[in-house]
PDB file of C-alpha atoms in Angstrom:
ATOM      1  CA  MET A   1      -0.121 -68.771  36.019  1.00 61.00           C
ATOM      2  CA  ASP A   2      -0.061 -66.388  33.105  1.00 96.00           C
ATOM      3  CA  PHE A   3       3.519 -64.981  32.621  1.00 98.00           C
ATOM      4  CA  MET A   4       2.028 -61.566  32.027  1.00 97.00           C
ATOM      5  CA  LYS A   5      -0.032 -61.565  35.214  1.00 98.00           C
ATOM      6  CA  GLN A   6       2.978 -62.390  37.055  1.00 98.00           C
ATOM      7  CA  ALA A   7       4.696 -59.473  35.406  1.00 98.00           C
ATOM      8  CA  ILE A   8       1.725 -57.294  36.502  1.00 98.00           C
ATOM      9  CA  GLY A   9       1.900 -58.643  40.046  1.00 97.00           C
ATOM     10  CA  GLU A  10       5.616 -57.665  40.246  1.00 97.00           C
ATOM     11  CA  ALA A  11       4.613 -53.991  39.203  1.00 97.00           C
ATOM     12  CA  TYR A  12       1.758 -54.107  41.848  1.00 97.00           C
ATOM     13  CA  ASP A  13       4.336 -54.983  44.425  1.00 97.00           C
ATOM     14  CA  GLY A  14       6.487 -52.221  43.636  1.00 97.00           C
ATOM     15  CA  ILE A  15       3.728 -49.697  43.650  1.00 96.00           C
ATOM     16  CA  LYS A  16       2.403 -50.750  46.920  1.00 97.00           C
ATOM     17  CA  ASN A  17       5.619 -50.934  48.388  1.00 97.00           C
ATOM     18  CA  LYS A  18       6.219 -47.200  46.883  1.00 97.00           C
ATOM     19  CA  GLU A  19       9.750 -48.835  45.136  1.00 97.00           C
ATOM     20  CA  GLY A  20       9.059 -47.428  41.656  1.00 95.00           C
ATOM     21  CA  GLY A  21       6.628 -46.999  38.686  1.00 95.00           C
ATOM     22  CA  PRO A  22       4.102 -49.593  37.280  1.00 97.00           C
ATOM     23  CA  PHE A  23       6.864 -51.871  35.676  1.00 97.00           C
ATOM     24  CA  GLY A  24       7.159 -55.309  36.471  1.00 98.00           C
ATOM     25  CA  SER A  25       8.945 -58.322  34.582  1.00 98.00           C
ATOM     26  CA  VAL A  26       9.631 -61.741  34.499  1.00 98.00           C
ATOM     27  CA  VAL A  27      12.053 -63.853  32.587  1.00 98.00           C
ATOM     28  CA  VAL A  28      10.789 -67.381  31.417  1.00 98.00           C
ATOM     29  CA  LYS A  29      13.086 -70.444  30.365  1.00 98.00           C
ATOM     30  CA  ASP A  30      11.573 -73.632  29.115  1.00 97.00           C
ATOM     31  CA  GLY A  31       8.295 -72.431  30.666  1.00 97.00           C
ATOM     32  CA  VAL A  32       9.304 -71.710  33.996  1.00 98.00           C
ATOM     33  CA  VAL A  33       9.893 -68.329  35.486  1.00 98.00           C
ATOM     34  CA  VAL A  34      13.666 -68.042  36.189  1.00 98.00           C
ATOM     35  CA  GLY A  35      13.817 -64.281  36.993  1.00 98.00           C
ATOM     36  CA  ARG A  36      11.518 -61.761  38.224  1.00 98.00           C
ATOM     37  CA  GLY A  37      11.765 -57.687  39.005  1.00 98.00           C
ATOM     38  CA  HIS A  38       9.868 -54.648  39.270  1.00 98.00           C
ATOM     39  CA  ASN A  39      11.006 -51.035  39.207  1.00 97.00           C
ATOM     40  CA  ARG A  40      13.022 -50.189  42.186  1.00 98.00           C
ATOM     41  CA  VAL A  41      14.293 -46.881  41.031  1.00 97.00           C
ATOM     42  CA  LEU A  42      12.886 -44.891  44.088  1.00 97.00           C
ATOM     43  CA  LEU A  43      13.792 -47.748  46.586  1.00 97.00           C
ATOM     44  CA  ASN A  44      17.364 -47.951  45.670  1.00 97.00           C
ATOM     45  CA  LYS A  45      17.886 -44.195  44.372  1.00 97.00           C
ATOM     46  CA  ASP A  46      19.161 -45.868  41.173  1.00 97.00           C
ATOM     47  CA  PRO A  47      17.846 -44.888  37.811  1.00 95.00           C
ATOM     48  CA  THR A  48      18.953 -48.334  36.112  1.00 96.00           C
ATOM     49  CA  CYS A  49      16.753 -50.333  38.642  1.00 98.00           C
ATOM     50  CA  HIS A  50      14.072 -50.703  36.022  1.00 97.00           C
ATOM     51  CA  GLY A  51      11.739 -53.906  36.043  1.00 98.00           C
ATOM     52  CA  GLU A  52      13.407 -55.540  33.030  1.00 98.00           C
ATOM     53  CA  MET A  53      16.912 -54.836  34.284  1.00 98.00           C
ATOM     54  CA  GLU A  54      16.022 -56.176  37.923  1.00 98.00           C
ATOM     55  CA  ALA A  55      14.560 -59.318  36.268  1.00 98.00           C
ATOM     56  CA  ILE A  56      17.423 -59.974  34.005  1.00 98.00           C
ATOM     57  CA  ARG A  57      19.704 -59.629  37.116  1.00 98.00           C
ATOM     58  CA  ASP A  58      17.765 -62.124  39.019  1.00 98.00           C
ATOM     59  CA  ALA A  59      17.427 -64.475  36.205  1.00 98.00           C
ATOM     60  CA  CYS A  60      21.464 -64.482  35.715  1.00 98.00           C
ATOM     61  CA  LYS A  61      22.027 -64.832  39.379  1.00 98.00           C
ATOM     62  CA  ASN A  62      19.423 -67.691  39.454  1.00 98.00           C
ATOM     63  CA  LEU A  63      21.016 -69.659  36.310  1.00 98.00           C
ATOM     64  CA  GLY A  64      24.395 -68.811  37.292  1.00 98.00           C
ATOM     65  CA  THR A  65      25.219 -67.271  33.751  1.00 97.00           C
ATOM     66  CA  HIS A  66      25.316 -63.878  32.028  1.00 96.00           C
ATOM     67  CA  ASP A  67      23.829 -65.525  29.013  1.00 97.00           C
ATOM     68  CA  LEU A  68      20.117 -65.758  28.744  1.00 98.00           C
ATOM     69  CA  SER A  69      19.921 -67.318  25.354  1.00 97.00           C
ATOM     70  CA  GLY A  70      16.535 -69.080  24.914  1.00 97.00           C
ATOM     71  CA  CYS A  71      14.789 -67.188  27.484  1.00 98.00           C
ATOM     72  CA  GLU A  72      11.568 -64.939  26.958  1.00 98.00           C
ATOM     73  CA  LEU A  73      10.901 -61.700  28.858  1.00 98.00           C
ATOM     74  CA  TYR A  74       7.414 -60.714  29.875  1.00 98.00           C
ATOM     75  CA  THR A  75       7.067 -57.020  30.900  1.00 98.00           C
ATOM     76  CA  THR A  76       4.278 -54.698  31.441  1.00 98.00           C
ATOM     77  CA  ALA A  77       5.602 -51.994  29.197  1.00 96.00           C
ATOM     78  CA  GLU A  78       7.746 -51.570  26.007  1.00 95.00           C
ATOM     79  CA  PRO A  79      11.116 -51.617  27.170  1.00 95.00           C
ATOM     80  CA  CYS A  80      13.157 -48.230  27.144  1.00 93.00           C
ATOM     81  CA  PRO A  81      16.367 -47.885  25.314  1.00 91.00           C
ATOM     82  CA  MET A  82      18.359 -48.798  28.321  1.00 94.00           C
ATOM     83  CA  CYS A  83      16.326 -52.143  29.054  1.00 96.00           C
ATOM     84  CA  LEU A  84      16.767 -52.902  25.385  1.00 94.00           C
ATOM     85  CA  GLY A  85      20.472 -52.851  25.626  1.00 94.00           C
ATOM     86  CA  GLY A  86      20.135 -55.147  28.690  1.00 97.00           C
ATOM     87  CA  ILE A  87      17.760 -57.407  26.866  1.00 97.00           C
ATOM     88  CA  LEU A  88      20.146 -57.478  23.795  1.00 97.00           C
ATOM     89  CA  TRP A  89      23.192 -57.968  25.919  1.00 97.00           C
ATOM     90  CA  SER A  90      21.554 -60.998  27.784  1.00 98.00           C
ATOM     91  CA  ASN A  91      20.743 -62.659  24.559  1.00 97.00           C
ATOM     92  CA  ILE A  92      16.809 -62.870  25.491  1.00 98.00           C
ATOM     93  CA  ASN A  93      15.309 -63.781  22.012  1.00 95.00           C
ATOM     94  CA  HIS A  94      11.811 -62.815  22.601  1.00 97.00           C
ATOM     95  CA  VAL A  95      10.055 -59.848  24.400  1.00 98.00           C
ATOM     96  CA  TYR A  96       6.069 -59.705  25.283  1.00 98.00           C
ATOM     97  CA  TYR A  97       5.205 -56.139  26.583  1.00 97.00           C
ATOM     98  CA  GLY A  98       1.773 -54.883  27.660  1.00 97.00           C
ATOM     99  CA  CYS A  99       1.883 -50.984  27.095  1.00 96.00           C
ATOM    100  CA  ASN A 100       3.749 -49.463  24.380  1.00 93.00           C
ATOM    101  CA  GLN A 101       5.626 -46.221  24.382  1.00 90.00           C
ATOM    102  CA  ARG A 102       2.688 -43.906  23.979  1.00 90.00           C
ATOM    103  CA  ASP A 103       1.014 -45.464  26.857  1.00 93.00           C
ATOM    104  CA  THR A 104       4.296 -44.913  28.883  1.00 92.00           C
ATOM    105  CA  ASP A 105       4.592 -41.532  27.891  1.00 90.00           C
ATOM    106  CA  SER A 106       0.751 -40.815  28.649  1.00 91.00           C
ATOM    107  CA  ILE A 107       1.442 -41.273  32.407  1.00 92.00           C
ATOM    108  CA  GLY A 108       4.503 -39.029  32.722  1.00 88.00           C
ATOM    109  CA  PHE A 109       7.323 -41.016  31.757  1.00 89.00           C
ATOM    110  CA  ARG A 110       9.843 -39.914  29.225  1.00 82.00           C
ATOM    111  CA  ASP A 111      10.932 -42.534  26.918  1.00 81.00           C
ATOM    112  CA  GLU A 112      10.198 -40.187  23.833  1.00 79.00           C
ATOM    113  CA  LYS A 113      13.017 -38.068  24.883  1.00 81.00           C
ATOM    114  CA  PHE A 114      15.460 -40.684  24.576  1.00 81.00           C
ATOM    115  CA  TYR A 115      14.277 -42.018  21.153  1.00 81.00           C
ATOM    116  CA  ASP A 116      14.415 -38.482  19.908  1.00 81.00           C
ATOM    117  CA  PHE A 117      18.015 -38.346  20.983  1.00 83.00           C
ATOM    118  CA  PHE A 118      18.867 -41.601  19.098  1.00 80.00           C
ATOM    119  CA  HIS A 119      17.415 -40.141  16.368  1.00 81.00           C
ATOM    120  CA  GLY A 120      19.290 -37.058  16.104  1.00 82.00           C
ATOM    121  CA  LYS A 121      16.243 -34.877  17.051  1.00 83.00           C
ATOM    122  CA  THR A 122      17.651 -33.389  20.222  1.00 78.00           C
ATOM    123  CA  ASP A 123      21.058 -32.897  22.041  1.00 78.00           C
ATOM    124  CA  ILE A 124      20.266 -33.624  25.551  1.00 80.00           C
ATOM    125  CA  LEU A 125      23.750 -35.212  25.866  1.00 80.00           C
ATOM    126  CA  LYS A 126      26.990 -34.034  24.599  1.00 80.00           C
ATOM    127  CA  GLN A 127      29.704 -36.613  23.701  1.00 79.00           C
ATOM    128  CA  GLU A 128      33.201 -36.283  22.560  1.00 86.00           C
ATOM    129  CA  GLU A 129      36.239 -38.610  22.216  1.00 91.00           C
ATOM    130  CA  TYR A 130      38.968 -37.944  24.767  1.00 89.00           C
ATOM    131  CA  GLY A 131      41.939 -39.932  25.652  1.00 93.00           C
ATOM    132  CA  ARG A 132      41.748 -42.254  22.872  1.00 93.00           C
ATOM    133  CA  GLU A 133      45.374 -43.305  22.666  1.00 96.00           C
ATOM    134  CA  ASP A 134      45.538 -44.562  26.394  1.00 94.00           C
ATOM    135  CA  CYS A 135      42.127 -46.397  25.840  1.00 93.00           C
ATOM    136  CA  LEU A 136      43.500 -47.959  22.687  1.00 94.00           C
ATOM    137  CA  LYS A 137      46.474 -49.391  24.735  1.00 94.00           C
ATOM    138  CA  LEU A 138      44.249 -50.540  27.457  1.00 93.00           C
ATOM    139  CA  PHE A 139      42.129 -52.438  24.607  1.00 91.00           C
ATOM    140  CA  LYS A 140      45.125 -53.829  22.975  1.00 90.00           C
ATOM    141  CA  ASP A 141      46.416 -55.016  26.553  1.00 91.00           C
ATOM    142  CA  TYR A 142      42.915 -56.742  26.984  1.00 89.00           C
ATOM    143  CA  SER A 143      43.004 -58.257  23.554  1.00 89.00           C
ATOM    144  CA  ASP A 144      46.318 -59.656  24.145  1.00 90.00           C
ATOM    145  CA  SER A 145      45.482 -61.238  27.549  1.00 90.00           C
ATOM    146  CA  ASN A 146      43.531 -64.410  28.076  1.00 78.00           C
ATOM    147  CA  ALA A 147      40.601 -62.872  29.630  1.00 76.00           C
ATOM    148  CA  VAL A 148      37.212 -64.476  29.124  1.00 70.00           C
ATOM    149  CA  ARG A 149      35.473 -62.778  26.323  1.00 68.00           C
ATOM    150  CA  TYR A 150      31.786 -61.932  26.089  1.00 65.00           C
TER     151      TYR A 150
END
């Protein structure tokens, strides 16, 4: 079955069950679906439960790793900035998306606001450095330890 059609099926499952918006995704490795997910923001009352993030979590669980190198993601919409971060952190190397950012905005989602923030066009979030010395000590302690690095 076509991988994008599976992602669309995931999105329809979420809509039918009133779990979230029209966003579904599958993670594929070597021609096999290893993770799937759809938007569960409403179900879980958690704004991070986007389809891409759910599929990444599922793939990591199924493969027993946090590293999805060699995987591809098929998703019904161009990933938002949060999902792009998850995609990059998981080392997925190719994304196929159906609808683009303008399409997503046209049905009432607000990705544009986040892109405006990253380009310095809006100040929807205030950020400032605080407690740096204590946090630097934490980082040094971690660096000096034998903790597994990502």
